[in-house]
Tab-separated table of C-alpha atoms in Angstrom:
chain	number	residue	atom	x	y	z
M	1	VAL	CA	0.000	0.000	0.000
M	2	HIS	CA	2.759	2.425	0.944
M	3	ALA	CA	4.774	1.503	-2.144
M	4	ASP	CA	1.730	2.357	-4.256
M	5	GLY	CA	1.784	5.866	-2.820
M	6	ALA	CA	-0.904	5.684	-0.153
M	7	LEU	CA	-0.669	6.978	3.399
M	8	TYR	CA	-1.267	4.061	5.772
M	9	PHE	CA	-2.240	4.775	9.390
M	10	SER	CA	-2.451	2.014	11.988
M	11	SER	CA	-3.171	1.983	15.725
M	12	ALA	CA	-0.053	1.507	17.842
M	13	GLY	CA	-2.144	-0.642	20.191
M	14	ASN	CA	-3.623	-0.402	23.670
M	15	GLY	CA	-1.192	-2.764	25.380
M	16	GLY	CA	0.487	-0.243	27.687
M	17	ASN	CA	3.992	1.155	27.942
M	18	LEU	CA	7.007	0.858	30.179
M	19	ASN	CA	7.157	4.516	31.254
M	20	ASP	CA	3.637	4.441	32.695
M	21	GLY	CA	4.173	1.090	34.406
M	22	THR	CA	1.538	-0.563	32.228
M	23	SER	CA	3.766	-2.734	30.056
M	24	GLY	CA	2.601	-6.285	29.522
M	25	VAL	CA	5.544	-7.400	27.436
M	26	TRP	CA	9.014	-8.815	28.030
M	27	GLU	CA	11.493	-9.042	25.200
M	28	GLY	CA	15.197	-9.649	24.959
M	29	ASP	CA	17.769	-12.312	24.207
M	30	PHE	CA	17.227	-15.787	25.630
M	31	VAL	CA	19.609	-16.450	28.500
M	32	HIS	CA	19.332	-19.767	30.316
M	33	SER	CA	18.493	-19.297	34.001
M	34	GLY	CA	20.104	-22.575	34.956
M	35	VAL	CA	16.733	-24.055	35.935
M	36	LEU	CA	15.200	-26.911	33.953
M	37	VAL	CA	11.401	-26.929	33.592
M	38	SER	CA	9.691	-29.982	32.077
M	39	GLY	CA	13.058	-30.982	30.703
M	40	GLY	CA	13.669	-27.655	28.994
M	41	GLU	CA	16.035	-24.784	29.704
M	42	SER	CA	14.135	-21.833	31.191
M	43	LEU	CA	14.536	-18.154	30.306
M	44	ASP	CA	16.171	-15.814	32.819
M	45	PHE	CA	13.923	-12.727	33.017
M	46	GLY	CA	16.618	-10.945	35.024
M	47	GLY	CA	18.479	-11.645	38.259
M	48	GLY	CA	17.975	-15.371	37.878
M	49	GLU	CA	14.170	-15.093	37.875
M	50	PHE	CA	12.822	-17.878	35.659
M	51	ALA	CA	9.087	-17.279	36.259
M	52	VAL	CA	7.513	-13.864	35.669
M	53	THR	CA	4.384	-12.946	37.650
M	54	ILE	CA	1.179	-11.777	35.958
M	55	THR	CA	0.258	-8.659	37.937
M	56	GLU	CA	-2.862	-7.859	35.892
M	57	ASP	CA	-4.948	-10.437	34.086
M	58	ALA	CA	-4.574	-10.775	30.339
M	59	PRO	CA	-8.084	-10.511	28.878
M	60	PHE	CA	-7.268	-12.514	25.761
M	61	ALA	CA	-4.111	-14.582	25.643
M	62	PHE	CA	-0.397	-14.927	26.278
M	63	THR	CA	1.836	-15.233	23.231
M	64	LEU	CA	5.477	-16.144	22.809
M	65	GLN	CA	7.430	-15.387	19.639
M	66	TRP	CA	11.113	-15.569	18.804
M	67	SER	CA	13.484	-14.619	15.993
M	68	GLU	CA	12.889	-17.440	13.544
M	69	PRO	CA	11.164	-17.118	10.137
M	70	ASN	CA	7.456	-17.867	9.822
M	71	GLY	CA	6.822	-21.305	8.392
M	72	ALA	CA	10.465	-22.282	8.773
M	73	SER	CA	11.343	-22.290	12.463
M	74	GLY	CA	13.782	-25.019	13.409
M	75	VAL	CA	14.365	-23.794	16.975
M	76	ASP	CA	11.882	-25.118	19.536
M	77	TYR	CA	10.621	-22.863	22.337
M	78	ASP	CA	7.659	-23.476	24.694
M	79	LEU	CA	5.423	-21.480	27.041
M	80	PHE	CA	4.027	-22.574	30.418
M	81	LEU	CA	1.402	-20.989	32.687
M	82	VAL	CA	1.879	-22.090	36.301
M	83	ASP	CA	0.336	-21.277	39.666
M	84	PRO	CA	1.942	-18.752	42.077
M	85	THR	CA	3.923	-21.499	43.830
M	86	ILE	CA	5.300	-22.846	40.532
M	87	THR	CA	4.156	-26.323	41.519
M	88	THR	CA	1.177	-26.754	39.194
M	89	VAL	CA	1.096	-26.334	35.425
M	90	LEU	CA	-2.215	-24.646	34.561
M	91	ALA	CA	-1.697	-24.551	30.805
M	92	ALA	CA	1.079	-25.134	28.300
M	93	SER	CA	1.832	-24.449	24.660
M	94	THR	CA	4.429	-26.932	23.437
M	95	THR	CA	4.133	-27.039	19.658
M	96	ILE	CA	7.215	-28.666	18.135
M	97	GLN	CA	9.181	-26.382	15.802
M	98	ASP	CA	11.364	-28.609	13.636
M	99	GLY	CA	11.944	-26.639	10.457
M	100	ASP	CA	8.547	-26.009	8.897
M	101	ASP	CA	6.626	-24.310	11.698
M	102	ASP	CA	5.778	-20.801	12.893
M	103	PRO	CA	7.833	-19.495	15.836
M	104	ILE	CA	4.867	-18.903	18.119
M	105	GLU	CA	3.263	-20.413	21.209
M	106	PHE	CA	-0.185	-19.367	22.466
M	107	ILE	CA	-2.095	-19.815	25.739
M	108	SER	CA	-5.651	-18.526	26.058
M	109	SER	CA	-6.504	-16.409	29.088
M	110	SER	CA	-10.082	-15.709	28.028
M	111	GLY	CA	-12.498	-16.695	30.779
M	112	PHE	CA	-9.758	-17.027	33.411
M	113	ASN	CA	-8.337	-14.574	35.931
M	114	ASP	CA	-4.628	-15.279	35.814
M	115	THR	CA	-3.554	-12.471	38.147
M	116	GLY	CA	-0.854	-13.880	40.414
M	117	ASN	CA	-0.092	-16.831	38.189
M	118	ARG	CA	3.276	-17.030	36.491
M	119	LEU	CA	4.724	-17.570	33.010
M	120	ILE	CA	7.788	-19.622	32.130
M	121	VAL	CA	9.549	-19.676	28.759
M	122	THR	CA	11.647	-22.720	27.885
M	123	ARG	CA	13.559	-24.144	24.966
M	124	SER	CA	14.686	-27.636	24.169
M	125	VAL	CA	18.098	-28.389	25.664
M	126	GLY	CA	20.901	-27.181	23.438
M	127	GLU	CA	18.727	-25.069	21.142
M	128	ALA	CA	20.119	-21.767	19.838
M	129	ASP	CA	19.713	-18.448	21.648
M	130	ARG	CA	17.071	-16.272	20.025
M	131	PHE	CA	15.481	-12.866	20.632
M	132	VAL	CA	12.262	-13.551	22.557
M	133	HIS	CA	9.000	-11.580	22.725
M	134	LEU	CA	6.517	-12.548	25.464
M	135	ASN	CA	3.242	-10.616	25.337
M	136	SER	CA	0.315	-10.634	27.764
M	137	ILE	CA	-1.767	-8.472	25.365
M	138	ARG	CA	-3.219	-5.814	27.708
M	139	GLY	CA	-2.233	-7.698	30.834
M	140	ARG	CA	0.760	-6.668	32.965
M	141	LEU	CA	3.927	-8.441	34.039
M	142	SER	CA	6.052	-8.005	37.166
M	143	ILE	CA	9.198	-7.806	35.018
M	144	ALA	CA	8.496	-5.864	31.855
M	145	THR	CA	10.291	-4.096	29.032
M	146	GLU	CA	9.594	-1.629	26.268
M	147	GLY	CA	8.426	-2.833	22.856
M	148	GLN	CA	4.677	-3.367	23.113
M	149	THR	CA	3.676	-2.278	19.595
M	150	TYR	CA	3.793	-4.904	16.854
M	151	GLY	CA	2.191	-5.925	13.576
M	152	HIS	CA	0.782	-3.439	11.066
M	153	PRO	CA	1.853	-0.206	12.848
M	154	ALA	CA	5.417	-1.537	12.882
M	155	ALA	CA	5.613	-1.943	9.102
M	156	ARG	CA	8.297	0.194	7.474
M	157	GLY	CA	5.922	2.341	5.467
M	158	ALA	CA	3.107	2.496	8.019
M	159	ILE	CA	2.393	5.428	10.306
M	160	GLY	CA	1.925	3.885	13.745
M	161	VAL	CA	-0.292	6.110	15.890
M	162	ALA	CA	-0.185	6.545	19.677
M	163	ALA	CA	-3.045	8.179	21.582
M	164	THR	CA	-3.399	11.256	23.806
M	165	ASP	CA	-6.619	12.400	25.486
M	166	ALA	CA	-8.251	15.129	23.398
M	167	ARG	CA	-10.634	16.086	26.202
M	168	PHE	CA	-7.991	17.653	28.424
M	169	PRO	CA	-5.248	19.262	26.300
M	170	GLY	CA	-2.532	21.014	28.246
M	171	GLY	CA	-2.415	24.253	26.299
M	172	ALA	CA	-4.601	27.327	26.729
M	173	GLY	CA	-7.740	27.428	24.627
M	174	GLY	CA	-7.971	23.676	24.204
M	175	VAL	CA	-4.749	23.309	22.237
M	176	PHE	CA	-2.207	20.528	22.705
M	177	ASP	CA	1.184	21.566	24.075
M	178	ALA	CA	4.402	19.978	25.352
M	179	SER	CA	2.811	19.107	28.703
M	180	ASP	CA	0.502	16.524	27.144
M	181	VAL	CA	1.314	12.820	27.438
M	182	VAL	CA	0.200	9.608	25.784
M	183	GLN	CA	-2.549	7.556	27.347
M	184	ALA	CA	-1.293	5.061	29.932
M	185	PHE	CA	-2.620	2.225	27.757
M	186	SER	CA	-0.959	3.452	24.552
M	187	SER	CA	1.550	0.874	23.293
M	188	ASP	CA	5.206	1.870	23.143
M	189	GLY	CA	8.004	0.868	20.798
M	190	PRO	CA	10.444	0.373	19.349
M	191	ARG	CA	9.999	-2.756	17.234
M	192	ARG	CA	12.874	-5.014	16.211
M	193	VAL	CA	12.179	-7.022	13.065
M	194	PHE	CA	14.469	-9.812	11.889
M	195	PHE	CA	13.048	-11.005	8.572
M	196	GLU	CA	11.801	-9.654	5.293
M	197	ALA	CA	8.361	-10.724	4.088
M	198	ASP	CA	9.907	-13.570	2.090
M	199	GLY	CA	11.579	-14.972	5.217
M	200	SER	CA	15.104	-13.873	4.365
M	201	PRO	CA	17.053	-12.521	7.363
M	202	ILE	CA	17.745	-8.809	7.503
M	203	THR	CA	21.061	-9.482	9.269
M	204	PRO	CA	22.179	-13.009	8.311
M	205	GLY	CA	23.961	-14.692	11.196
M	206	ASP	CA	22.639	-12.318	13.863
M	207	LEU	CA	19.185	-13.124	15.261
M	208	SER	CA	19.916	-11.545	18.647
M	209	GLY	CA	19.102	-8.164	20.145
M	210	THR	CA	21.935	-6.626	18.138
M	211	GLY	CA	20.548	-7.840	14.829
M	212	GLY	CA	17.565	-7.233	12.615
M	213	GLU	CA	16.119	-3.797	11.981
M	214	LEU	CA	15.134	-1.558	14.913
M	215	ARG	CA	12.199	0.591	13.848
M	216	ASP	CA	11.304	3.815	15.624
M	217	LYS	CA	7.670	3.178	16.385
M	218	PRO	CA	5.111	4.594	16.936
M	219	ASP	CA	5.495	7.442	14.438
M	220	LEU	CA	2.938	10.050	15.521
M	221	THR	CA	0.334	10.735	18.209
M	222	GLY	CA	-3.317	11.605	17.666
M	223	GLY	CA	-6.158	12.699	19.909
M	224	ASP	CA	-8.504	10.032	21.230
M	225	CYS	CA	-11.603	10.107	23.475
M	226	VAL	CA	-13.239	12.178	20.747
M	227	ASP	CA	-16.938	12.556	19.961
M	228	THR	CA	-18.400	10.765	16.935
M	229	ALA	CA	-21.874	10.360	15.492
M	230	THR	CA	-21.583	6.569	15.430
M	231	PRO	CA	-23.925	4.910	17.964
M	232	GLY	CA	-21.925	3.566	20.902
M	233	PHE	CA	-18.959	5.792	20.153
M	234	SER	CA	-20.133	9.147	21.464
M	235	THR	CA	-16.808	9.124	23.324
M	236	PHE	CA	-14.324	7.070	21.325
M	237	CYS	CA	-11.103	6.303	23.206
M	238	GLY	CA	-8.054	4.230	22.315
M	239	THR	CA	-5.445	4.176	19.600
M	240	SER	CA	-8.254	2.857	17.395
M	241	ALA	CA	-9.673	6.382	17.632
M	242	ALA	CA	-6.336	8.172	17.254
M	243	ALA	CA	-5.362	6.428	13.995
M	244	PRO	CA	-8.515	7.319	11.997
M	245	HIS	CA	-8.351	10.794	13.543
M	246	LEU	CA	-4.957	11.331	11.885
M	247	ALA	CA	-6.057	9.586	8.691
M	248	ALA	CA	-8.948	12.044	8.424
M	249	ILE	CA	-6.602	15.004	8.883
M	250	ALA	CA	-4.354	13.581	6.161
M	251	ALA	CA	-7.339	13.127	3.854
M	252	LEU	CA	-8.304	16.783	4.262
M	253	LEU	CA	-4.740	17.831	3.465
M	254	LEU	CA	-4.757	15.627	0.367
M	255	GLU	CA	-7.970	17.345	-0.718
M	256	GLN	CA	-6.054	20.621	-0.668
M	257	GLY	CA	-3.798	19.244	-3.396
M	258	ALA	CA	-0.766	18.095	-1.415
M	259	THR	CA	0.981	14.845	-2.323
M	260	PRO	CA	1.000	11.950	0.170
M	261	PHE	CA	4.725	12.475	0.777
M	262	ALA	CA	4.182	16.177	1.466
M	263	VAL	CA	1.334	15.413	3.856
M	264	ASN	CA	3.482	12.919	5.754
M	265	GLN	CA	6.315	15.415	6.080
M	266	ALA	CA	3.964	18.211	7.154
M	267	LEU	CA	2.345	16.078	9.857
M	268	ARG	CA	5.761	15.165	11.240
M	269	GLY	CA	7.318	18.583	10.818
M	270	THR	CA	4.615	20.439	12.752
M	271	ALA	CA	3.868	17.868	15.477
M	272	VAL	CA	4.032	19.010	19.102
M	273	ASP	CA	6.964	17.316	20.841
M	274	ILE	CA	5.784	15.506	23.988
M	275	GLU	CA	7.156	12.897	26.376
M	276	ALA	CA	10.954	12.548	25.885
M	277	THR	CA	12.677	15.274	23.869
M	278	GLY	CA	12.585	14.535	20.160
M	279	ALA	CA	11.248	11.325	18.693
M	280	ASP	CA	10.566	8.792	21.439
M	281	ARG	CA	9.198	5.298	21.908
M	282	ASP	CA	5.881	6.489	23.363
M	283	SER	CA	4.690	9.346	21.131
M	284	GLY	CA	6.889	9.188	18.038
M	285	VAL	CA	7.677	12.743	16.934
M	286	GLY	CA	4.634	14.122	18.757
M	287	ILE	CA	0.989	15.172	18.491
M	288	VAL	CA	-0.329	16.105	15.068
M	289	LEU	CA	-1.823	19.596	14.737
M	290	ALA	CA	-4.112	19.844	11.718
M	291	ASP	CA	-3.967	23.633	11.408
M	292	ALA	CA	-0.182	23.786	11.663
M	293	ALA	CA	0.259	21.094	9.015
M	294	ALA	CA	-2.197	22.868	6.710
M	295	ALA	CA	-0.417	26.180	7.166
M	296	LEU	CA	2.941	24.634	6.348
M	297	LEU	CA	1.590	23.018	3.204
M	298	ALA	CA	0.007	26.294	2.154
M	299	GLY	CA	3.319	28.051	2.712
M	300	ALA	CA	1.546	30.757	4.726
M	301	ASP	CA	4.726	32.037	6.332
M	302	CYS	CA	6.333	32.275	2.918
M	303	SER	CA	3.678	34.428	1.296
M	304	ASP	CA	2.041	36.652	3.887
M	305	GLY	CA	4.398	39.655	3.632
M	306	ILE	CA	5.321	39.391	7.318
M	307	ASP	CA	8.738	38.841	8.850
M	308	ASN	CA	7.510	35.829	10.789
M	309	ASP	CA	10.851	34.749	12.212
M	310	GLY	CA	12.139	38.270	12.944
M	311	ASP	CA	15.329	37.989	10.915
M	312	GLY	CA	14.800	41.167	8.913
M	313	PHE	CA	13.678	39.379	5.747
M	314	VAL	CA	10.149	39.008	4.412
M	315	ASP	CA	8.995	35.868	2.583
M	316	PHE	CA	10.764	33.306	0.434
M	317	PRO	CA	13.175	33.344	-1.361
M	318	SER	CA	14.833	36.289	0.363
M	319	ASP	CA	14.023	34.966	3.839
M	320	PRO	CA	16.438	32.137	4.726
M	321	GLY	CA	14.242	31.131	7.679
M	322	CYS	CA	11.225	30.403	5.483
M	323	ALA	CA	11.044	26.855	4.098
M	324	ASP	CA	10.491	26.354	0.411
M	325	THR	CA	7.663	23.826	0.566
M	326	SER	CA	7.904	23.111	-3.136
M	327	VAL	CA	11.363	21.686	-2.516
M	328	ASP	CA	11.504	20.268	0.981
M	329	LEU	CA	8.064	18.685	1.145
M	330	GLU	CA	7.843	17.315	-2.384
M	331	ASP	CA	11.350	15.980	-2.937
M	332	PRO	CA	12.105	12.765	-0.974
M	333	GLN	CA	15.807	13.622	-1.069
M	334	CYS	CA	15.261	16.927	0.718
M	335	GLN	CA	13.737	16.229	4.105
M	336	ASP	CA	15.862	18.489	6.287
M	337	GLY	CA	13.780	21.669	6.144
M	338	ILE	CA	16.551	23.403	4.227
M	339	ASP	CA	16.331	24.667	0.641
């Protein structure tokens, strides 16, 4: 879709983030804890801990994935759900991966309250170390990491969208400013990807946390908890609201005659920086402002006869502080804001 020239917006997810203490994911390189579980070598989650506690129930499922290609995994990992005392196995996912299987294990949590229970990740004895991603999908874990967002919003050409509450913006007059933050449930990044779509490795020989491609996700933040006319969504919260919110802004900008590339650059170039300074794993480059992006695309500061930046020059091309939108926003090789 992106290669065909379209703008593709996708929800970052509502799985939580490390900064807000809502992360339900653990990812990192497999390190053997030294403890054998059901004959397999168990993962060390840190400090020798081989069983991570579920501190908030997962409403759907627990999933385990690792850095092997889909349909061709020859490294066998397993996932166990045990009681708080680690004496009773409540559920297990032990699919054999022997060369023609997907690198995934799945345990349903639907209909069960697993708060207090524990998860254990194992591999067959002697299997290779791999980068592991354990996800409680909107649950929470006692030992957690960054890296909640995955799937469509993590695609190279996609615009992954985080969410911030539009009902209570920090700026005067109902305008977003640098004091705003993402929702506590908004999924954070980044996302490390190891394989191309055809299964070929991005970094042959390195399937660890130093390999693959680390993608800065999410890309942008949009307002959620907005009002809509759709029954049942009079207040629509979640990244599922933020993504179409930004897509609608982009559509309006396209209607004004801008190219998809120019719209993308304008949304990024005028976003309000929130959370950590600069692009960050929670908000991307910041909150999109529709009016600011529209003004940039219209080149308002370059044609209004006003010395907007106070440098003694008025309007492009004599004003070095005024961007030439016909160059910087339309030419993919000129993305630095400089003519």
